[in-house]
XYZ file of C-alpha atoms in Angstrom:
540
model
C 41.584 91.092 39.433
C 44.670 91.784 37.232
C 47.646 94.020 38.644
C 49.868 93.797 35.510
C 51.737 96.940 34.401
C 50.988 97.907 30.448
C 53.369 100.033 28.826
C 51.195 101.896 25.077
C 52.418 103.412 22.504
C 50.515 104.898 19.975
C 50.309 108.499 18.080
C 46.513 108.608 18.132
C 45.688 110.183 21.513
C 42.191 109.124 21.332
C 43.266 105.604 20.649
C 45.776 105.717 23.544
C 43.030 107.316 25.268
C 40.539 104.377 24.596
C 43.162 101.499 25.266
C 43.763 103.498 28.618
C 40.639 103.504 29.650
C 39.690 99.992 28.903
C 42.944 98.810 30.792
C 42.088 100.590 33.664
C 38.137 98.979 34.143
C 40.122 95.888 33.973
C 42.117 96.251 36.885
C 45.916 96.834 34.676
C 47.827 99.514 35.683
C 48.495 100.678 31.994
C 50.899 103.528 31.161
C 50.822 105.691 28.041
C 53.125 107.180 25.419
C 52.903 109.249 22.404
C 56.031 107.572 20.964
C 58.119 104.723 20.174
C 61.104 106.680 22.155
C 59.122 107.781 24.710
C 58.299 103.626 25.156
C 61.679 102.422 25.171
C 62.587 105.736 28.292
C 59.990 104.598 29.899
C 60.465 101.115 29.802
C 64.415 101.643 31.443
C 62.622 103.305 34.060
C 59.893 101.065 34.694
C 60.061 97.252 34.096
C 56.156 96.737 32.664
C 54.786 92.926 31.864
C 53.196 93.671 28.697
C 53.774 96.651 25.877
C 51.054 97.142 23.253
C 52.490 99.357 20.048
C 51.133 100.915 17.429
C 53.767 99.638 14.106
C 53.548 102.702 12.600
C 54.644 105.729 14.361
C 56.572 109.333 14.128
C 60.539 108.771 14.859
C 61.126 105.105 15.706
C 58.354 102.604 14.904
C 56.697 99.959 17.226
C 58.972 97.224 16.384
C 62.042 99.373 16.791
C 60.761 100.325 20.005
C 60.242 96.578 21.007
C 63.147 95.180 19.824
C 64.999 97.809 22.047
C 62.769 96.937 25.223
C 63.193 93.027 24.852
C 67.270 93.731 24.689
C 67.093 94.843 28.384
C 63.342 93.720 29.943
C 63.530 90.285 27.658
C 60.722 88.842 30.036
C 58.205 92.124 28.987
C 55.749 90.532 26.316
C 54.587 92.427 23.039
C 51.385 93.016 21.671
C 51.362 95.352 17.717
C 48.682 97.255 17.110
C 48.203 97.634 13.194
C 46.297 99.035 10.339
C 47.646 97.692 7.752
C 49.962 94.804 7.357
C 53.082 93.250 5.239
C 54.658 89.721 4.894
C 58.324 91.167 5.791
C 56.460 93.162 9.317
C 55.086 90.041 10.020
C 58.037 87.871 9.971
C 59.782 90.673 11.440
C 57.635 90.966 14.558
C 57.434 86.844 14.589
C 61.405 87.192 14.537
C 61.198 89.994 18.067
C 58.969 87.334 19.440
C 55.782 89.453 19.759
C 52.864 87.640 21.140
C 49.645 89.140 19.464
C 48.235 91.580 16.667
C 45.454 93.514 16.722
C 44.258 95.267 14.024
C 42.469 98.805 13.474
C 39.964 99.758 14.057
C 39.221 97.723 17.202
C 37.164 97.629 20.117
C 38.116 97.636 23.791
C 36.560 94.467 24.709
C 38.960 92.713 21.822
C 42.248 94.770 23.244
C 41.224 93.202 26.858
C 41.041 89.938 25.060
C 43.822 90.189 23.441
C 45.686 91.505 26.587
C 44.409 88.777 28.620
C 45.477 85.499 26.178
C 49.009 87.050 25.745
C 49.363 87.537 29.604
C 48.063 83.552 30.131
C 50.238 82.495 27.480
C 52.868 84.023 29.838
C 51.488 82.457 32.760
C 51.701 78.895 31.135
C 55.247 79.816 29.948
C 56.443 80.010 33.724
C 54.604 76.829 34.745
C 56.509 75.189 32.254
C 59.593 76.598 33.197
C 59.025 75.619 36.874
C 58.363 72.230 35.658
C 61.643 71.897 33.431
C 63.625 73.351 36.517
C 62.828 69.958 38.446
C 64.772 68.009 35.439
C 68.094 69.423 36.322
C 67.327 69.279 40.302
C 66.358 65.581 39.412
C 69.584 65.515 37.881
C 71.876 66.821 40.372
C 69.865 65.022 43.336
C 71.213 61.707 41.354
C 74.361 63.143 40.994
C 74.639 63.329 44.743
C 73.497 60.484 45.485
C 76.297 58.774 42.871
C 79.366 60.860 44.081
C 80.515 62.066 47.405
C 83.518 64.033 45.033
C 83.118 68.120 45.531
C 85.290 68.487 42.517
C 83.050 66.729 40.433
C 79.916 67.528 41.900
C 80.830 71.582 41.834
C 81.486 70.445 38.001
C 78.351 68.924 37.373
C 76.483 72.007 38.302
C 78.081 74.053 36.453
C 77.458 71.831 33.243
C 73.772 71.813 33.894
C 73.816 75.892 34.729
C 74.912 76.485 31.608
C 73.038 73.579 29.495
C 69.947 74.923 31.119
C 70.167 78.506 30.458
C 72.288 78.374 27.041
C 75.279 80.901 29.286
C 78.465 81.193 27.400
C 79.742 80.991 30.725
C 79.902 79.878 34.308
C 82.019 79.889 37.134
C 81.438 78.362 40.671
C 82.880 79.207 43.458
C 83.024 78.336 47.308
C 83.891 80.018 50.602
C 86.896 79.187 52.477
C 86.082 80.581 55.451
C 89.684 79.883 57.732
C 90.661 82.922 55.225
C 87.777 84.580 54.386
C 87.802 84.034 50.828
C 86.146 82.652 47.568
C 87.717 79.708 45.856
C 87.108 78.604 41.860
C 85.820 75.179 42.876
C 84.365 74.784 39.097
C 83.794 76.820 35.960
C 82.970 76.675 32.358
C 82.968 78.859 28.957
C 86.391 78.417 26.957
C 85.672 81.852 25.125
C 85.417 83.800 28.261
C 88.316 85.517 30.776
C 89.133 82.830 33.394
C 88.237 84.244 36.696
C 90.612 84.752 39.438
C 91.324 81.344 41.440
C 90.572 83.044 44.653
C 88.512 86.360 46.158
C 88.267 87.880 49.189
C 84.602 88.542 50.490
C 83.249 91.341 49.315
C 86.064 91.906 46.002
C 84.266 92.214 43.116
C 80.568 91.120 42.260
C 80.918 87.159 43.385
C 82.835 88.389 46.781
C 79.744 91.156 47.553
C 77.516 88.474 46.907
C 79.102 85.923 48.876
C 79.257 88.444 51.729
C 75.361 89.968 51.785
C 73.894 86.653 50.614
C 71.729 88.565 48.297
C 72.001 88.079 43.891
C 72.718 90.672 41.446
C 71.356 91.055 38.458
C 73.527 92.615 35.963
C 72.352 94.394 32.271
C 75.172 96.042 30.802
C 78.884 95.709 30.191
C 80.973 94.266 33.050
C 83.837 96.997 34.369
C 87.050 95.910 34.008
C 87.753 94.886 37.780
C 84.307 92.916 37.424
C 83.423 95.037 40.734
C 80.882 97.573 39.365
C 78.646 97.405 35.901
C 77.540 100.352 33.201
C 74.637 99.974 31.395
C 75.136 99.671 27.691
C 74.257 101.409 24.570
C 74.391 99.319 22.319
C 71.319 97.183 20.730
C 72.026 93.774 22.650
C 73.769 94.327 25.872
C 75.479 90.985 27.695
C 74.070 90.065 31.398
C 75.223 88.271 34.032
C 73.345 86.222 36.914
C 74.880 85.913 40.662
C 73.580 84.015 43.041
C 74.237 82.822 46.374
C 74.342 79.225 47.353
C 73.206 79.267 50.673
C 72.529 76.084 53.039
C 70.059 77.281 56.385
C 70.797 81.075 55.707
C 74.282 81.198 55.566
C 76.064 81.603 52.085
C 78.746 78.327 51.597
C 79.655 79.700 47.795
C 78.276 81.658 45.037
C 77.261 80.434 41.226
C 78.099 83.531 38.364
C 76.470 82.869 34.829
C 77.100 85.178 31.545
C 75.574 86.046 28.622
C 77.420 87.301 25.019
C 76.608 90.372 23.159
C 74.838 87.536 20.551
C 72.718 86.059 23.189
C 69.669 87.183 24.915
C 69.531 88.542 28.262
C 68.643 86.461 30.778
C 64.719 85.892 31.364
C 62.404 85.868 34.427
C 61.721 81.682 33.944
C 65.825 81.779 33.203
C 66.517 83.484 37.048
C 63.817 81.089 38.206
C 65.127 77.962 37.151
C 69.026 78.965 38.445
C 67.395 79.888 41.716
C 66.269 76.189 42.080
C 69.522 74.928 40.912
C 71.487 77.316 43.278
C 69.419 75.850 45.921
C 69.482 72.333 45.374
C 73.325 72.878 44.609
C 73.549 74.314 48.059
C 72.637 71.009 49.977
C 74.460 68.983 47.666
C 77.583 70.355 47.824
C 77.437 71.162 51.910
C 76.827 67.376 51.791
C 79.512 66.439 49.758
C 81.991 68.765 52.058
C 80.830 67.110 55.290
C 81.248 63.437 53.946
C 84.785 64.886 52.505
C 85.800 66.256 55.677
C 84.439 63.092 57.683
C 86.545 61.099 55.202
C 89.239 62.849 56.107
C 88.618 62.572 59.963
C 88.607 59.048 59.597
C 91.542 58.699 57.667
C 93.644 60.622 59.985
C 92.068 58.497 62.780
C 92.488 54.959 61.537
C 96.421 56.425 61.249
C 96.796 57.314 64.341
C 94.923 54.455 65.807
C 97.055 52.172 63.798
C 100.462 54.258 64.744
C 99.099 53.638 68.292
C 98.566 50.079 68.064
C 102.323 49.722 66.550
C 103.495 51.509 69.594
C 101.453 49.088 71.675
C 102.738 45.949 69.880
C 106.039 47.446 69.783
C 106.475 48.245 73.766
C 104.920 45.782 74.868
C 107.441 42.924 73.025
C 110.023 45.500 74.121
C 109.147 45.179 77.748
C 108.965 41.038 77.776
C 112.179 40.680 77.661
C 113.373 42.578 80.960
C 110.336 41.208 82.477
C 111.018 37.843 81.661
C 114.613 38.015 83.548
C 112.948 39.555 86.666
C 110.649 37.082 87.018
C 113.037 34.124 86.252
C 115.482 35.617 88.702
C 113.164 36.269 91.358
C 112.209 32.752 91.309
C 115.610 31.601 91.922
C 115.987 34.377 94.445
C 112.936 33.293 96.386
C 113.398 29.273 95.681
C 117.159 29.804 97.521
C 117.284 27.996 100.401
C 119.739 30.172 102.353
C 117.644 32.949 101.646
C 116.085 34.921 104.966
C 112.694 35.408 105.625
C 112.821 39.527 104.381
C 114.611 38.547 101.638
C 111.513 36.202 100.262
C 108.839 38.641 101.179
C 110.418 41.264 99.271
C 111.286 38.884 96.249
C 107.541 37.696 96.892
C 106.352 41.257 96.259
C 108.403 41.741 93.060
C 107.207 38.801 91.464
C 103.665 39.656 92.231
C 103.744 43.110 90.384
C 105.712 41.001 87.671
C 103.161 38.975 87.411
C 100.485 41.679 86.921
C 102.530 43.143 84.400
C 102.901 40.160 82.614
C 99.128 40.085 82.564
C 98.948 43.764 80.822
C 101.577 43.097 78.591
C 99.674 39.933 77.277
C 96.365 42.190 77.224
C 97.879 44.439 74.977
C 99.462 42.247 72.834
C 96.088 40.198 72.691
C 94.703 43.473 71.881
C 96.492 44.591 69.234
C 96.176 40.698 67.663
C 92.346 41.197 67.597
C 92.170 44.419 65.673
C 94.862 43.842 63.409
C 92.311 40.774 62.157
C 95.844 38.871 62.606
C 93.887 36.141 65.200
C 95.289 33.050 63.727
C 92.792 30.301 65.130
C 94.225 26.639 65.557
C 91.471 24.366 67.228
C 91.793 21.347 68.187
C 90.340 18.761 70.589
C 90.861 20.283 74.295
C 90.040 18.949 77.722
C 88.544 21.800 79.530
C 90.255 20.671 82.949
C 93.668 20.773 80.926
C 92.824 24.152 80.003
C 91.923 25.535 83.740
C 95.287 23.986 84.977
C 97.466 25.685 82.413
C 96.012 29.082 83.615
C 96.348 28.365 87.513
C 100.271 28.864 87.921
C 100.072 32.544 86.822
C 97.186 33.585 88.959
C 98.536 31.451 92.085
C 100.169 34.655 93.656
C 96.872 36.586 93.259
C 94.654 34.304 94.628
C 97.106 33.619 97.629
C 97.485 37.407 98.404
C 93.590 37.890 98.739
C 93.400 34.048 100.199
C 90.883 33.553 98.158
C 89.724 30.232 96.316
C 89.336 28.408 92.828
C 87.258 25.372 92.297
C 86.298 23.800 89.208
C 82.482 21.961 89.196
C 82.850 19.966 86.195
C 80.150 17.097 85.419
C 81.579 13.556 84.680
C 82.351 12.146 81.361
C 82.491 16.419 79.911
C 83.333 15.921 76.411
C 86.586 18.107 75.084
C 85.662 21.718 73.789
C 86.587 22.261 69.623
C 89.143 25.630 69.989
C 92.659 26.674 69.915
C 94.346 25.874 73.194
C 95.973 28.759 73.460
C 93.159 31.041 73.023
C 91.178 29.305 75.503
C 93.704 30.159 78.012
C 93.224 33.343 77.511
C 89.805 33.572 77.825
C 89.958 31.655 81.211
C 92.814 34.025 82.035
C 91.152 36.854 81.821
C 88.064 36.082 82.956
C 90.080 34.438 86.211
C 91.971 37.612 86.933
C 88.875 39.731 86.449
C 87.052 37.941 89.651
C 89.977 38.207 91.629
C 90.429 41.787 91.303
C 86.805 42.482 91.902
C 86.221 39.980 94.948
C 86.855 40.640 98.051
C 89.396 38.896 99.889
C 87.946 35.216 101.284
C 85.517 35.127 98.407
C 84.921 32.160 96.077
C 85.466 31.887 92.103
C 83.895 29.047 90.848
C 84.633 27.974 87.219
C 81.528 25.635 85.894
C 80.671 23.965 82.384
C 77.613 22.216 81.014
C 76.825 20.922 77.269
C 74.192 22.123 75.712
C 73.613 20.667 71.974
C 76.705 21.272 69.636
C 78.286 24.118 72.752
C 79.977 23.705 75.404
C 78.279 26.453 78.019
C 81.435 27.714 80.560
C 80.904 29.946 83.494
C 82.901 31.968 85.888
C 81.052 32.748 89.310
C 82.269 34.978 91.771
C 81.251 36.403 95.072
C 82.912 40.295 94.061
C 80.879 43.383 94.053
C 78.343 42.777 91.992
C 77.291 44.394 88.756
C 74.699 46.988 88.194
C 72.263 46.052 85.725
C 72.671 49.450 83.729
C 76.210 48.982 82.932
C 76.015 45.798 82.469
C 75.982 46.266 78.679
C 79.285 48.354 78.940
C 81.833 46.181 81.085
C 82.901 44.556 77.482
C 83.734 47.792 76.199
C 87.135 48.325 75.964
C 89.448 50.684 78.556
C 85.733 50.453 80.689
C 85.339 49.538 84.757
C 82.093 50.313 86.956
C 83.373 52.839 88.477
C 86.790 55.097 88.369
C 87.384 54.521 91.925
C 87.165 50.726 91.388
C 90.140 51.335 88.516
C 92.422 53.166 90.776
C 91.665 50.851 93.630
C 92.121 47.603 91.616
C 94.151 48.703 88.376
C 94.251 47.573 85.461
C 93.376 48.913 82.076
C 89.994 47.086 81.574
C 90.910 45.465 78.613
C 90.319 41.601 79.661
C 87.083 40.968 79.163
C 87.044 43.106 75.996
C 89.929 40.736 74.846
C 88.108 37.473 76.238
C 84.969 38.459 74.376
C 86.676 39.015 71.085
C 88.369 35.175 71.412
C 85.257 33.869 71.760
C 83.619 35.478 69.170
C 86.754 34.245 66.940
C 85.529 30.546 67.731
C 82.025 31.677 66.480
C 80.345 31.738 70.493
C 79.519 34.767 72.332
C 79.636 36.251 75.732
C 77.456 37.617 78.307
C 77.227 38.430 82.122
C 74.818 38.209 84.973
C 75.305 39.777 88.001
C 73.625 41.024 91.135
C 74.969 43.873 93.291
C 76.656 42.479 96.655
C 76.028 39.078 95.531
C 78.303 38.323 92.369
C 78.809 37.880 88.858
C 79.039 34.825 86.159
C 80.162 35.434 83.124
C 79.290 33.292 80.407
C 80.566 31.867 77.255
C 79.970 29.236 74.513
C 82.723 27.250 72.583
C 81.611 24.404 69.974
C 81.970 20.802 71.653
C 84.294 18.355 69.764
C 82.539 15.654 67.741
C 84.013 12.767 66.351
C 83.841 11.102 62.738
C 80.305 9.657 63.801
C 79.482 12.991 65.390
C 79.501 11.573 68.694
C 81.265 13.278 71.640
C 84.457 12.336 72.837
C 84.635 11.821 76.317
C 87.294 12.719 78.774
């Protein structure tokens, strides 16, 4: 059953009387007047769907009556009710965009007619409207999906507000909420005042709206201050359209649109369509903050990541230098014959903790090679037994302070490995000073290698601690031990095998560990053999 409200004017009671009546039977909820002023009083008071008019009437006539209804209720439809009729009332009424005639005498069941096409027509008028506010929302969805730029997304919408609604103008703003206030992100309309660049919540009609999340509607002339509106007098008032654009609930801006004095107010399907927009707006633009502000993050990050790794580089060539002449001079303290038997253990212990440092120092220079992309990568032809005896001398101290041993189970006839010498070393290294730190002291560290097609497969074994198998996965991550006591117990920055790993993957191999708790670990890694013009394997 119909619900409408029906606003008739006629100065025949018992044809206002009849039209009542009918209405009523139909389910409307019709209202009637004696007058054409009477219509357009009770129209300001009441917004009604539909007003049926007699044309001819004491005071002001039908069409003066609708023509003043449409200038603030544009969405209320009109129906004239005639008994005679002219070519100039015609186009006149065609011109006020009434929907229907009817002429006297008539019957109810051809009012309810009538009635009923005018109010479908109405109905298929807002479909449509629904449908062409998808074409914009299509719009600005491919908008975000082509720009992650808030200024010219905040633009864009504002250009299709406007295009879509015929405004003369449009302004956009968004909240800043560190301060609490609006900010003009995007507007629009060259003959209107430019709004103020910034608002505090709850100034003025974009600041209350941005504050209660709720949109106001505006017929009338603005106030001055644009805080507060009067309705006007005159034939055509402007109006103006604020809504909130709100992402889960909670307003992130606000979207004003205006009318002129020459344009008509803004209709039901009008509101309808900006609603969508507001909404789709909404998401777009919270989406285009985040990925500004994560832009941002990033940027600062990668500068102070790269600041760090020039303080890195920077101290740790700084430090060589001293280091080197302690560990030179130590030597010669310790290789002195006439030198007592305090004076070498102490010397001993000096060049020990040199030694260690030397190893950090070369970790974070190693370090700082790798993510600069700066790895310069000579290979060449290398003897993996060269290789294991270049790295022995620098771990010798370790290894005796734990007494533990090195062995190298190499098959016979092992062809030479395809990679830069020095790189190799510092795989080895690292891997070699890894199982010393984390094997007990007595334990074994066994360095093995087998060919297996076009790779050389190389293995470290220990007898340490032992790996669990859920953090197995992390030990290459960088700055990352088993366990914090095991750091402070064994030191070190766990950087090596982070290092190690990214060496190898430089050579095009890769890395990986198996380990048993209490038993050991073996780390393994692939290198590409060396083959020779004929692509057979040198030999050793």
């Amino acid at each position: 059953m119909a619900h409408e409200r029906i606003l008739i004017a006629d100065d025949e009671p018992d044809v206002l009387d009849i039209a009542v009546r009918a209405l009523v039977r139909q389910g409307y909820r019709p209202t009637g007047v004696p007058n054409g002023a009477a219509a357009v009083a009770e129209a300001r008071r009441q917004r009604y769907d539909l007003f049926v008019t007699d044309v001819k009437m004491p005071g002001m006539s039908g069409l003066r009556a609708y023509q003043l209804i449409k200038a603030f209720s544009p969405d209320t439809l009109g129906l004239i009710i005639t008994g005679y009729g002219t070519l100039e009332m015609a186009i006149e009424a065609v011109r006020l965009g009434v929907h229907a005639f009817i002429l006297k005498p008539f019957g109810p069941e051809e009012l309810c007619r009538a009635i009923a096409r005018a109010l479908e027509g109405r109905r298929l008028a807002q479909e449509n409207a629904r449908l062409r506010a998808l074409l914009p929302l299509h719009e600005l969805t491919h908008a975000l999906i082509a720009t992650r730029d808030l200024d010219a997304l905040a633009a864009q919408v504002v250009e299709l507000a406007v295009r879509e609604t015929d405004s003369a103008s449009c302004s956009l703003f968004l909240v800043d909420e560190p301060r609490g206030e609006l900010y003009l992100a995007a507007s629009q309309g060259a003959n209107q005042p430019h709004p103020a660049p910034r608002l505090k919540l709850g100034q003025g009609i974009a600041g209350l709206v941005a504050q209660t999340g709720e949109a106001i509607y505006i017929q009338g002339a603005l106030a001055g201050d644009g805080s507060c509106a009067r309705f006007a007098t005159g034939d055509a008032p402007p109006s103006a359209l604020c809504l909130p654009l709100a992402v889960k609930g909670k307003p992130i801006g606000v979207i004003c649109l205006a009318k002129s004095e020459q344009e008509q107010p803004f209709s039901e399907a009008e509101h309808e369509l900006i609603s969508i927009l507001a909404g789709g707006a909404a998401v777009a633009i919270e989406n285009a903050r985040l990925f500004t502000d994560l832009q941002r993050t990033y940027e600062r990050l990668a500068e102070l990541d790269h600041r760090k790794s020039e303080f890195i580089n920077l101290a740790a060539h700084e430090l060589r230098s001293p280091l080197a002449a302690i560990i030179t001079y130590g030597t010669l303290v310790q290789e002195n014959t006439d030198a007592d038997e305090n004076t070498r253990t102490y010397t001993s212990a000096i060049l020990q903790a040199a030694s260690q440092l030397h190893l950090l120092l070369n970790d974070m220079l190693n370090l700082h090679e790798i993510d600069a992309g700066a790895t310069e990568l000579r290979p060449e032809p290398t003897p993996l037994p060269e290789a294991i005896n270049q790295v022995l001398p620098p771990l010798a101290r370790m290894l005796q302070a734990k007494r533990q041993t090195l062995s190298a189970e190499l098959p016979d006839g092992l062809p030479p490995v395809f990679a830069d010498p020095r790189k190799l070393q510092i795989i080895l290294l690292n891997l070699l000073s890894n199982a010393i730190k984390f094997t007990p002291e007595g334990g074994r560290i066994t360095i093995q290698a087998t060919p297996e097609g076009e790779d050389m497969v190389i293995s470290v074994h220990d007898t340490g601690i032992g790996i669990p198998e859920s953090e197995q996965d992390r030990v290459f991550e960088r700055f990352y031990q088993v366990a914090d006591s095991l750091r402070r117990e064994q030191g070190g920055l766990g950087l090596g095998l982070s290092i190690a790993k990214g060496m190898v993957e430089v050579h095009g191999g890769r890395m990986w560990v198996e380990s048993r708790v209490g038993i050991g670990s073996a780390f393994y890694f692939t290198l590409p053999c060396w083959q020779g013009p004929a692509g057979q394997a040198r030999q050793t």
